[in-house]
CSV table of C-alpha atoms and ligand atoms in Angstrom, one decimal:
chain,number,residue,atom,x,y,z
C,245,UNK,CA,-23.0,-18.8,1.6
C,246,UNK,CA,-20.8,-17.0,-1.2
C,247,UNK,CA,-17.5,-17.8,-1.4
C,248,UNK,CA,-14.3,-15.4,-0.7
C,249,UNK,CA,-13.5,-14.7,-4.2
C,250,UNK,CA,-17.0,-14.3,-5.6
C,251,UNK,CA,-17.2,-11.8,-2.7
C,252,UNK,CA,-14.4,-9.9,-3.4
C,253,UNK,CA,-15.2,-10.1,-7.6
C,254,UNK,CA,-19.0,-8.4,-6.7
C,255,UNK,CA,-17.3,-5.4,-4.8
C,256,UNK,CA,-14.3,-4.6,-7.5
C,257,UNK,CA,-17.3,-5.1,-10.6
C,258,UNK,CA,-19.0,-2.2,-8.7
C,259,UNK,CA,-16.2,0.3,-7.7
C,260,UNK,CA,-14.6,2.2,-10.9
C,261,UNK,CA,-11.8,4.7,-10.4
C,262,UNK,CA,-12.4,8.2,-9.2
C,263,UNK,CA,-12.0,10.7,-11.8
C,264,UNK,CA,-8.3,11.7,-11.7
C,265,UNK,CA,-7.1,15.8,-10.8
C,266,UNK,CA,-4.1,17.5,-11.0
C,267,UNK,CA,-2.2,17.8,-7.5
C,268,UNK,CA,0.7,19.6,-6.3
C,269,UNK,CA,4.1,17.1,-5.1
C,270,UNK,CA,3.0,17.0,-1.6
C,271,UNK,CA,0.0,15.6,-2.3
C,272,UNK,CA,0.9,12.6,-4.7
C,273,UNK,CA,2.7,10.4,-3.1
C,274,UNK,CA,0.9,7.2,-2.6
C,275,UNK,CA,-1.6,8.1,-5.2
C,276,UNK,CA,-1.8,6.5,-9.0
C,277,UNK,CA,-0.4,8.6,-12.1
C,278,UNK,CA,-3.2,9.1,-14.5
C,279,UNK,CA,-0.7,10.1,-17.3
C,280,UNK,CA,1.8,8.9,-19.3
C,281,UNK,CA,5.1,11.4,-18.5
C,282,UNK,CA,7.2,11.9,-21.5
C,283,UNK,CA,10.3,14.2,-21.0
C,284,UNK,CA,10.1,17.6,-22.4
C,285,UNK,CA,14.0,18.3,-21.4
C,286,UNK,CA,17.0,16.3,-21.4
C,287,UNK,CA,18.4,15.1,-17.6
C,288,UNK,CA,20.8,16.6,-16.7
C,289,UNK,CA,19.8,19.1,-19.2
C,290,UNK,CA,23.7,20.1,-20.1
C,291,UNK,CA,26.8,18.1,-20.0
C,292,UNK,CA,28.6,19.0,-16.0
C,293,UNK,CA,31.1,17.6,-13.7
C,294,UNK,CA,30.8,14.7,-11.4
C,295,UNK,CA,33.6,16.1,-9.7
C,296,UNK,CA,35.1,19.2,-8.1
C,297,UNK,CA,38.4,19.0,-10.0
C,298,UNK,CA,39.6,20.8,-13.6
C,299,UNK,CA,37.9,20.8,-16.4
C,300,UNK,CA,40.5,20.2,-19.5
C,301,UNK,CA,41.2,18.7,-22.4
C,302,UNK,CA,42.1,15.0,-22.2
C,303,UNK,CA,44.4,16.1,-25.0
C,304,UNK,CA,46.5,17.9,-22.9
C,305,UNK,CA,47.2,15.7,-20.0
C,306,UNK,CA,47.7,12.2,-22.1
C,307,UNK,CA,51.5,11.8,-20.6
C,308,UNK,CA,50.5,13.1,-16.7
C,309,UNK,CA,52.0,10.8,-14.2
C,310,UNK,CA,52.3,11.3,-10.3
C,311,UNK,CA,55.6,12.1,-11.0
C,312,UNK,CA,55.3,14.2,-13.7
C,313,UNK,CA,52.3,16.5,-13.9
C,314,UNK,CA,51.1,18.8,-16.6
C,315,UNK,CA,51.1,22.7,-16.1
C,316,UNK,CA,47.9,24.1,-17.7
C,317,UNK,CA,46.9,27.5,-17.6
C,318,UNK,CA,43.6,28.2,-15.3
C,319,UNK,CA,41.5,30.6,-17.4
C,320,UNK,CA,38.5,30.5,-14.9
C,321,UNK,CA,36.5,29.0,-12.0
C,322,UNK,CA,33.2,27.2,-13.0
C,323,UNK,CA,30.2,26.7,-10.0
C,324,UNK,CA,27.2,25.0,-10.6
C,325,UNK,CA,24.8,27.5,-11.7
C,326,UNK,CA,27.4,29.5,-13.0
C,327,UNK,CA,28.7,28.6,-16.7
C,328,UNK,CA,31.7,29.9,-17.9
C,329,UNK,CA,31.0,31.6,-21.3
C,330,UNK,CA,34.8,31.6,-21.9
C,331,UNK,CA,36.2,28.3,-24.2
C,332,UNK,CA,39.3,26.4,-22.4
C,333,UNK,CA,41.5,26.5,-25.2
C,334,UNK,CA,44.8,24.4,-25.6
C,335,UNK,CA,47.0,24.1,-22.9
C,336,UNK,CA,44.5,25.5,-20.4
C,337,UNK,CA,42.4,24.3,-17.3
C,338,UNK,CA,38.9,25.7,-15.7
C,339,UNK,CA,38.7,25.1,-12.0
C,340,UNK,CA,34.9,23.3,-12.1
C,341,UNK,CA,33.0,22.1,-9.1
C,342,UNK,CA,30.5,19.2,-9.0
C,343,UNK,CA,27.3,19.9,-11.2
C,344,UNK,CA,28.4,22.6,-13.3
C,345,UNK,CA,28.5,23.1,-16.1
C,346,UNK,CA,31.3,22.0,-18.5
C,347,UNK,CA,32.5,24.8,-21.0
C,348,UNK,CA,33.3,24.6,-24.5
C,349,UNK,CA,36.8,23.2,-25.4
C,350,UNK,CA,37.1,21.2,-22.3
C,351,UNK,CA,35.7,17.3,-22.3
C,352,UNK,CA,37.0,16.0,-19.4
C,353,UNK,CA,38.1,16.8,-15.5
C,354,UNK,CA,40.6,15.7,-13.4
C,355,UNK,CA,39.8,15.8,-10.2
C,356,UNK,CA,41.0,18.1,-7.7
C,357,UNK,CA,43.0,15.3,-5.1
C,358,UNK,CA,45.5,14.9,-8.3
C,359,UNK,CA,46.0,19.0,-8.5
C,360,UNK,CA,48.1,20.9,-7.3
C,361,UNK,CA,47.8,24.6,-7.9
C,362,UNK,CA,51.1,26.5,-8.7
C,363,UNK,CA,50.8,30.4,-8.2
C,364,UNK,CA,47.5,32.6,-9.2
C,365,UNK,CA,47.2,31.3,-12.5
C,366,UNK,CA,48.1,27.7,-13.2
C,367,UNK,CA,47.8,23.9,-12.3
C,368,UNK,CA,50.1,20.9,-12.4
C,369,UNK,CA,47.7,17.6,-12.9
C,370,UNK,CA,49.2,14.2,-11.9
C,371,UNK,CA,46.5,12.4,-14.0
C,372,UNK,CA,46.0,11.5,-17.3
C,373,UNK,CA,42.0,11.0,-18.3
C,374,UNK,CA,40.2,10.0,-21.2
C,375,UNK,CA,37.8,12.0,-23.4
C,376,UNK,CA,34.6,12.1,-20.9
C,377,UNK,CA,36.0,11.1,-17.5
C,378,UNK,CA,34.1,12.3,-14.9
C,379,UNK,CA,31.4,13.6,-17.1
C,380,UNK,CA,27.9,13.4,-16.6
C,381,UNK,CA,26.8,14.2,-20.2
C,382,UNK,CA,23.2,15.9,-21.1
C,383,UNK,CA,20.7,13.0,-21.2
C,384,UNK,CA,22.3,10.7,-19.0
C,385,UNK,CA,19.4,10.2,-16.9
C,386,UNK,CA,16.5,10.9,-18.9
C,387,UNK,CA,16.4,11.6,-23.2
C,388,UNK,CA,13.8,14.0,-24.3
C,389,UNK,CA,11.0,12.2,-25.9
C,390,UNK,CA,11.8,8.9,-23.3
C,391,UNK,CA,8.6,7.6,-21.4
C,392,UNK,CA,9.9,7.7,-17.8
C,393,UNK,CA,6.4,6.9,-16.1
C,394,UNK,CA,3.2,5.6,-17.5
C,395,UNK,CA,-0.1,5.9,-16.5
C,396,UNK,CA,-0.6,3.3,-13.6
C,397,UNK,CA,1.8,4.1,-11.5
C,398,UNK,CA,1.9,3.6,-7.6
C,399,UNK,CA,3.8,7.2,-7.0
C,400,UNK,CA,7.0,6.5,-4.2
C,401,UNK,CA,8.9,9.5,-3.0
C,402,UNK,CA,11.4,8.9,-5.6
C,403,UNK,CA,8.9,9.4,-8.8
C,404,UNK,CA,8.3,12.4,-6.9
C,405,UNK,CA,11.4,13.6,-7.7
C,406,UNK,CA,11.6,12.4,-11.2
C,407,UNK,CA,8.0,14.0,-11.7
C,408,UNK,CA,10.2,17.8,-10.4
C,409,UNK,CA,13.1,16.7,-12.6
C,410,UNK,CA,11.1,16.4,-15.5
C,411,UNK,CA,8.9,19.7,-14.8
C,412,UNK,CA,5.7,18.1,-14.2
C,413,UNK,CA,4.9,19.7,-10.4
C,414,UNK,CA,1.2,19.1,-10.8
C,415,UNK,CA,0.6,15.7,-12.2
C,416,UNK,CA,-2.6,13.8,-12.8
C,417,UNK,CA,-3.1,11.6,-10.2
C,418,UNK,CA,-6.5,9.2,-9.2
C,419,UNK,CA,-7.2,10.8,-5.9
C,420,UNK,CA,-7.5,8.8,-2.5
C,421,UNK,CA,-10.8,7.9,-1.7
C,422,UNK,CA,-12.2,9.9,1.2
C,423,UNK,CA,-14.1,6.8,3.4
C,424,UNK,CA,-16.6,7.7,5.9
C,425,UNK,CA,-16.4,5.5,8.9
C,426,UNK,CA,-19.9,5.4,11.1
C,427,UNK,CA,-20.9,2.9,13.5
C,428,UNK,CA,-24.1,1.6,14.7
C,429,UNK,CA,-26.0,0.1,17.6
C,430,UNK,CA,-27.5,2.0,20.6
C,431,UNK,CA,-25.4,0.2,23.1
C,432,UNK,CA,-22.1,2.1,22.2
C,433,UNK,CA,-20.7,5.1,24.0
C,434,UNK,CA,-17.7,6.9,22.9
C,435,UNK,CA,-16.3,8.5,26.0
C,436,UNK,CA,-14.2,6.8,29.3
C,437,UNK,CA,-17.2,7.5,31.8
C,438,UNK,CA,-19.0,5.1,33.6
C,439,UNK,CA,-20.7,2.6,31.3
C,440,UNK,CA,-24.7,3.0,32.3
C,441,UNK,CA,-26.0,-1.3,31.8
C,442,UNK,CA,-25.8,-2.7,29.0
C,443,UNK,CA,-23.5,0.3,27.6
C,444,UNK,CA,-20.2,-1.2,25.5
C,445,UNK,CA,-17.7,1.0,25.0
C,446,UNK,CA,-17.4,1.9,21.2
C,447,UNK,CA,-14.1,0.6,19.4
C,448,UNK,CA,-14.5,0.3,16.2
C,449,UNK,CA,-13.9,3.6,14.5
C,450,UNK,CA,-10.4,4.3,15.6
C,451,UNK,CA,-9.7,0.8,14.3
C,452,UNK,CA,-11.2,1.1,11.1
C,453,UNK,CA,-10.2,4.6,10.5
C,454,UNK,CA,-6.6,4.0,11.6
C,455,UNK,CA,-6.7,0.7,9.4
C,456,UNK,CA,-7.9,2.5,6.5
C,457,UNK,CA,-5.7,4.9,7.0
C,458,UNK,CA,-3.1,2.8,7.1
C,459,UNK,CA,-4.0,1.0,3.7
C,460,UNK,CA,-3.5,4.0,1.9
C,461,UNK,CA,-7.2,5.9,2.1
C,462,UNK,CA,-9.1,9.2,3.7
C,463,UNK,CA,-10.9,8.2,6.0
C,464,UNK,CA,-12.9,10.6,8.1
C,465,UNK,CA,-14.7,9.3,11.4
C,466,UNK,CA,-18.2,10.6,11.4
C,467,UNK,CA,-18.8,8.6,14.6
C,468,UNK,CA,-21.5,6.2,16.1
C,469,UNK,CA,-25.7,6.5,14.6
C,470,UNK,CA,-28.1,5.1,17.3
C,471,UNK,CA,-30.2,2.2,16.2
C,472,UNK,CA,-32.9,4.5,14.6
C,473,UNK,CA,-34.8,4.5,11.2
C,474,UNK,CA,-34.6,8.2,10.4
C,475,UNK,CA,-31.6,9.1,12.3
C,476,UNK,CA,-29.5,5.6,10.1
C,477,UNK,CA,-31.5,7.0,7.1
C,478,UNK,CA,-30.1,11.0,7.1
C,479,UNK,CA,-26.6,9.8,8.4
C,480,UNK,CA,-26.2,7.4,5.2
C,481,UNK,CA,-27.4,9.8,2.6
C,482,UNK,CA,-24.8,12.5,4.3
C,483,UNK,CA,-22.2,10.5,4.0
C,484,UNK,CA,-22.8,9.1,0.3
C,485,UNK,CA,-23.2,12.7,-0.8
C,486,UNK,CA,-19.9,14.2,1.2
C,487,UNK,CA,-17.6,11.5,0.6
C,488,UNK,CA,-16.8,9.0,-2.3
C,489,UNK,CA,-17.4,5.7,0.1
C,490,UNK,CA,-18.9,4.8,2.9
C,491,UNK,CA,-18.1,2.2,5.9
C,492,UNK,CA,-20.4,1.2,8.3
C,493,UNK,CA,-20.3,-1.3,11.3
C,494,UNK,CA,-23.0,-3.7,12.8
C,495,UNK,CA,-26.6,-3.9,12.4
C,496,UNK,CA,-26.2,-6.2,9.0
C,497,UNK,CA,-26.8,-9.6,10.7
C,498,UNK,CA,-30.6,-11.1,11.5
C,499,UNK,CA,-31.0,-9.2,14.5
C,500,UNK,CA,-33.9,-7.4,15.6
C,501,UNK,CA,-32.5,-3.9,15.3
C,502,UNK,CA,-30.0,-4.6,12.5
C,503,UNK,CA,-31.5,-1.5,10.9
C,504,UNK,CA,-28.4,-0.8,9.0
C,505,UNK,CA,-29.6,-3.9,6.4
C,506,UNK,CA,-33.1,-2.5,6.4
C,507,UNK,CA,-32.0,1.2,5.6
C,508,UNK,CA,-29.6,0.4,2.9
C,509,UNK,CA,-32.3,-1.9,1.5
C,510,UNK,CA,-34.4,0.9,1.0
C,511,UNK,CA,-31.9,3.8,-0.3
C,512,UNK,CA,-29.1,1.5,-2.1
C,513,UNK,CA,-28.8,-1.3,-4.3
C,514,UNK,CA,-27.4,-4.0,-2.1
C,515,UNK,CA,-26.4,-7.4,-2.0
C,516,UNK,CA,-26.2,-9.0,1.3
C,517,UNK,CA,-23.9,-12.3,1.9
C,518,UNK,CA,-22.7,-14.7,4.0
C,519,UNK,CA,-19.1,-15.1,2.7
C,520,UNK,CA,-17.8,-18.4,3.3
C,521,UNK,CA,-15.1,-17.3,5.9
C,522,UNK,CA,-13.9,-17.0,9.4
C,523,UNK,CA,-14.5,-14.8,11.2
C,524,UNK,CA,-16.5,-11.6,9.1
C,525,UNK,CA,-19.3,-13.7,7.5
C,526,UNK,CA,-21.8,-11.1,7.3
C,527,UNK,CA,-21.0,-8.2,4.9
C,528,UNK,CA,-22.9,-5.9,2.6
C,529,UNK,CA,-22.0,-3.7,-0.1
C,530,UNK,CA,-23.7,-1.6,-2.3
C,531,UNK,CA,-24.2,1.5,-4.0
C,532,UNK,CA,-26.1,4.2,-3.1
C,533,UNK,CA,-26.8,7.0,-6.0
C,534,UNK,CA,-23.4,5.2,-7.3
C,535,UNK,CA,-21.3,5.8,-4.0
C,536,UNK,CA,-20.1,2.2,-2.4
C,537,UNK,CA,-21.5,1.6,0.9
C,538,UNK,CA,-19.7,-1.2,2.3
C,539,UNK,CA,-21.7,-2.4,5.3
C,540,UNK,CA,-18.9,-4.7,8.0
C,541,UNK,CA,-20.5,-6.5,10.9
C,542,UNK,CA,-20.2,-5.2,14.4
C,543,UNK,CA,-17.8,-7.7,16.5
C,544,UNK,CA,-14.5,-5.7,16.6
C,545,UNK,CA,-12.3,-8.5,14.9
C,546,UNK,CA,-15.1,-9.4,12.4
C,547,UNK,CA,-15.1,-5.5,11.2
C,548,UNK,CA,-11.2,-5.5,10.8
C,549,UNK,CA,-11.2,-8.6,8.7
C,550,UNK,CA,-14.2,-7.9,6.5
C,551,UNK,CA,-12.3,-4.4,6.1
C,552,UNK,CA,-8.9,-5.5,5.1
C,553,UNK,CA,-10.1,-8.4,2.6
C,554,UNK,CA,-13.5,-7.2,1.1
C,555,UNK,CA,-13.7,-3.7,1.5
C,556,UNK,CA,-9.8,-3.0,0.5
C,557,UNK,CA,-10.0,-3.9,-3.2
C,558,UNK,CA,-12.8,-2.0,-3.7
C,559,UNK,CA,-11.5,1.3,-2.3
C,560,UNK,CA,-8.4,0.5,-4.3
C,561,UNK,CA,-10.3,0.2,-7.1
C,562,UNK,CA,-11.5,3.6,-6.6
C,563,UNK,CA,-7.7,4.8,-5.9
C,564,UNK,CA,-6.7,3.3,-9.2
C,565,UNK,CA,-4.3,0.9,-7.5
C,566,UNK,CA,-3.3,-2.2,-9.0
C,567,UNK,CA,-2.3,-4.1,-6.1
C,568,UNK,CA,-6.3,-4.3,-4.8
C,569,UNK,CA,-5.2,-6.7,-2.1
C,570,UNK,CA,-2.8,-6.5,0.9
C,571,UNK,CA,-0.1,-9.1,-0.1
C,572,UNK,CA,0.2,-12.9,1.0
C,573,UNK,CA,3.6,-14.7,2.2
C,574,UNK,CA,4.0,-18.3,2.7
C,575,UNK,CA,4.6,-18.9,6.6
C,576,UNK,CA,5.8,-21.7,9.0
C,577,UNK,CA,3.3,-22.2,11.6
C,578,UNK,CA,5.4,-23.1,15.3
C,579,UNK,CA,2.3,-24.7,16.9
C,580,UNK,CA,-0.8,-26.3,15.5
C,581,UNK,CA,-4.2,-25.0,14.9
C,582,UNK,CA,-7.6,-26.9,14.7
C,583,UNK,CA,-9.6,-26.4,12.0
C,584,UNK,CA,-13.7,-26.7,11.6
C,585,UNK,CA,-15.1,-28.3,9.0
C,586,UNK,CA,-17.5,-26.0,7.6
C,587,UNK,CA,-17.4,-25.0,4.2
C,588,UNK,CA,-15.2,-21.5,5.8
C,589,UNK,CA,-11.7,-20.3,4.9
C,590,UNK,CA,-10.4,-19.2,8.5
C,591,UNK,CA,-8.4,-16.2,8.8
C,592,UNK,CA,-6.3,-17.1,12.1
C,593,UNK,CA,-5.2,-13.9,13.6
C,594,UNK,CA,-1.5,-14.5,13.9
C,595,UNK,CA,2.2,-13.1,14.3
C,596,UNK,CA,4.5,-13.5,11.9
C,597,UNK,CA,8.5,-13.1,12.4
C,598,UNK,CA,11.3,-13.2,9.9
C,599,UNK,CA,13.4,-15.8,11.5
C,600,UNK,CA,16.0,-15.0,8.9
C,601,UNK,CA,15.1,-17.1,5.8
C,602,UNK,CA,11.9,-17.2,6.4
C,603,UNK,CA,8.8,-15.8,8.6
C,604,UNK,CA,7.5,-18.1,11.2
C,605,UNK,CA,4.2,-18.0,12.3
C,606,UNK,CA,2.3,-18.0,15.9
C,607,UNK,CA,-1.7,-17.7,16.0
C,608,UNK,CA,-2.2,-14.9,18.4
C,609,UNK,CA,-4.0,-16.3,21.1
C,610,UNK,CA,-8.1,-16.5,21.4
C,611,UNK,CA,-9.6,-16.3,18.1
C,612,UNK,CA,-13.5,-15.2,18.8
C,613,UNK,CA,-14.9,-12.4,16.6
C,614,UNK,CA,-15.3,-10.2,19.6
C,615,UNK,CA,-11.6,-10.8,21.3
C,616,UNK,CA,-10.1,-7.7,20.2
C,617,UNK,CA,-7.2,-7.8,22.5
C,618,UNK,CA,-6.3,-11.0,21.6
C,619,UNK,CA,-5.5,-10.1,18.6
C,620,UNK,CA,-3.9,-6.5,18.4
C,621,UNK,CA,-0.6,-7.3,18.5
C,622,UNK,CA,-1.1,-9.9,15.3
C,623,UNK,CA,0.3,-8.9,12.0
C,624,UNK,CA,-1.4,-11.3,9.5
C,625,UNK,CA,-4.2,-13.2,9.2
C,626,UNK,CA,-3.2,-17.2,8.3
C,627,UNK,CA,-5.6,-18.4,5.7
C,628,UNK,CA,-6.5,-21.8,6.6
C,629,UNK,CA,-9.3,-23.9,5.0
C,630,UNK,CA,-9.0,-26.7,7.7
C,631,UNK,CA,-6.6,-27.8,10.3
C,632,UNK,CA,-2.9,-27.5,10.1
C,633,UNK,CA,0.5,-29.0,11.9
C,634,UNK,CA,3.0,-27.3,13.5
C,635,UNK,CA,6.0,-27.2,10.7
C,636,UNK,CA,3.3,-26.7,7.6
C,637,UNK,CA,3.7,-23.8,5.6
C,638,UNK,CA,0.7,-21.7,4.9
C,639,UNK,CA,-0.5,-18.5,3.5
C,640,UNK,CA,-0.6,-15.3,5.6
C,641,UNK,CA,-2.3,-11.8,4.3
C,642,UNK,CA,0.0,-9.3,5.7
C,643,UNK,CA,-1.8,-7.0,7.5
C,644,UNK,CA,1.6,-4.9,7.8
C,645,UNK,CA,4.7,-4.3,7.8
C,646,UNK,CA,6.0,-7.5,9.5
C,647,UNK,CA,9.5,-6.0,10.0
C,648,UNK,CA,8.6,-3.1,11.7
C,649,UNK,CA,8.9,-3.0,15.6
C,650,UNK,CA,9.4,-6.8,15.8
C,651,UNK,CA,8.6,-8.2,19.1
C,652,UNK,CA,11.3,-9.2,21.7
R,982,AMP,P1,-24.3,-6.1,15.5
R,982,AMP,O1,-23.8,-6.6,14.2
R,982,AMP,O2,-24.8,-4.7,15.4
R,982,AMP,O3,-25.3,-7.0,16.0
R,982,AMP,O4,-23.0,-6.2,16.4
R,982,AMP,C1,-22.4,-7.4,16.7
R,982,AMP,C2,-21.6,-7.3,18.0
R,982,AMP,O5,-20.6,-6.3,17.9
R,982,AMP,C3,-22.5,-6.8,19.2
R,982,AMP,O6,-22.0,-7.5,20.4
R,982,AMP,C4,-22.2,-5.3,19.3
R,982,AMP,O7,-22.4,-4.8,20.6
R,982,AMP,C5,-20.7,-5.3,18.9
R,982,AMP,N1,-20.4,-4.0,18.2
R,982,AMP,C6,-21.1,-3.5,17.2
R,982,AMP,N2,-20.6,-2.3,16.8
R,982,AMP,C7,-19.5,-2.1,17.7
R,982,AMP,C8,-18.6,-1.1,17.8
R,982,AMP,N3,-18.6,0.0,16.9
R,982,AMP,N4,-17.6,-1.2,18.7
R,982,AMP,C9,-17.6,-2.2,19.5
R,982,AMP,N5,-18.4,-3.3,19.5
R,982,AMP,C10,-19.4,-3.2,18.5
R,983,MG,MG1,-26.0,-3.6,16.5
């Protein structure tokens, strides 16, 4: 047996980045800059109003009170896109609304609750405001020349607006891997008929692919190849030459027909192990003419695991992410759990909840590697390396979002 992390350290030696391209905004999010982004123009890129109000000069309103205003002259009305070419000279006012521009002579604005407009042509301001009140001068946001975003970084909807604020519409980003998801084994069928003997009904694609999907990846389901020399053979070179990883499910144990391992022995430069865990023991990974070809076992939970803690960091690798694994909270378990002692770090299927200050955790019924509905409804996977007591606190991988759609 090979242990968790020696696992996991073979896979990420073997994956390097994809190479990056240039992608419009709607395709970035969620991908990894490839650049460094240094600002070309200032933001804002001229001094404007944070207010709809007057612009004026502090100057001239220094003794305004509520109860006794100052009458400017209004030389002009100022909208955002629309600069006013005019300067507002001593004793006068420019009606400006939020965003636009500030003119020349003015360097301040009084906003427009403590105005009150007297006739066609003039203004009484209650106010008195300092030189740059309710001013959002050039630069505020961003200098030209600053470094807003280096290359690295996990894009969020927000850079993606700092990325169109800074004029950088098609950044560099690492792509996201596209993951072909097959399965094997002649006993799976993939429709809702009757199930001929010995038939099982195939479910491991629309997990995986939804998992996968779900981490952050492409993943494309090119469905289920029989147990079959040739037919394993075409379907594996296919995929490595279409798509920049591969995921395949059962036929990798010592079974008669696990053809899978004898196939990728022969095209690919594997490494087969039995990782030292709980359930997903089996699991290859290699690469074929350089594409990864990560090959999960076949029982449903096993293939979910093996996915989210092996495969993950090497298709991240390949994304250019960072943050390779899914993360890890500390967790208070409500109710025991036996352990074995055999050498293998359990992942216990579990449900964590946010009590509040902390997230409490119950193992989510049966555990076997085949007991798929058991386990749906868990959101974490309790890493264990032998039996715990209720009250202990112990390390969960989140498998997601444990805020979202909380039960009861
Ligand atoms: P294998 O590793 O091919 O021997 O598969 C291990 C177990 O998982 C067997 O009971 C298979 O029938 C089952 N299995 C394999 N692939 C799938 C799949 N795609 N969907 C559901 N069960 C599967
Ligand atoms: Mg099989």
């Amino acid at each position: 047996m090979i242990s968790f992390e020696a696992a996991r350290a073979h896979v990420i030696e073997r994956c390097t980045p994809l190479a990056p391209v240039e992608v419009g905004l709607d395709r970035a999010l969620g991908r990894v800059l490839a650049e460094t982004v240094v600002a070309r123009e200032a933001v804002p890129p001229f001094d404007n109003s944070a207010m709809d109000g007057y612009a004026v000069r502090a100057a001239d309103v220094a003794t305004a009170r509520s109860d006794r205003p100052v009458r400017l002259r209004v030389v002009g009305r100022i909208l955002a896109g629309h600069p006013l070419a005019a300067e507002v000279g001593p004793g006068q006012a420019a009606r400006i609304m939020t965003g636009a521009p500030m003119p020349p002579g003015a360097d301040a604005v009084v906003v427009v609750e403590r105005s009150e407009p007297v006739g066609d042509h003039e203004v009484d301001l209650f106010e008195a405001v300092a030189p740059g009140r309710h001013v959002r001068p050039a630069g505020d946001d961003v200098a030209l020349g600053e470094t807003v975003l280096t290359a690295g970084t996990l894009l969020t909807p927000a850079h993606l607006g700092v990325l169109a604020t800074l004029a950088n519409r098609q950044p560099l980003v690492v792509p996201r891997p596209t993951v072909a998801v097959m399965s094997t084994g002649d006993e799976l069928v993939d429709h809702d008929g009757p199930l001929a003997p010995g038939q099982i009904r195939e479910s491991n694609r629309p997990t995986l692919v939804a998992a996968a999907t779900s981490f952050g990846l492409e993943a494309e389901d090119l469905g289920t190849v029989p147990d079959d020399l040739d037919r394993l053979r075409s379907a594996l070179r296919e995929a490595a030459t279409t798509h920049d990883a591969v995921i395949t499910t059962g036929g990798v144990s010592m079974g008669d027909v696990d053809l899978v391992k004898v196939v990728l022995a022969e095209l690919a430069d594997m490494a087969w192990m039995q990782v030292a865990i709980r359930p997903a023991k089996p699991f290859a990974f290699g690469l074929l003419d350089g594409t990864p070809v990560f090959g999960l076992p076949g029982n449903p939970v096993s293939s979910l695991v093996s996915l989210a803690l092996l495969a993950l960091p090497g298709l991240r690798t390949l994304a250019g992410r960072r943050d390779l694994d899914l993360p890890r909270v500390l967790a208070r378990l409500t109710t025991e759990v036996g352990g074995r002692d055999d050498g293998r770090t359990a992942f216990v299927r579990a449900r964590l909840e946010w009590t509040g200050d902390e997230f409490s955790a119950h193992p989510a019924g049966r555990q076997g590697s085949h007991q798929l509905s058991a386990s749906a409804d868990a959101n974490a996977l309790l890493v264990l390396d032998g039996p715990a007591s209720s009250g202990d606190r112990v390390e969960a991988v989140l498998l997601r979002d444990p805020f979202a759609n909380p039960s009861g």
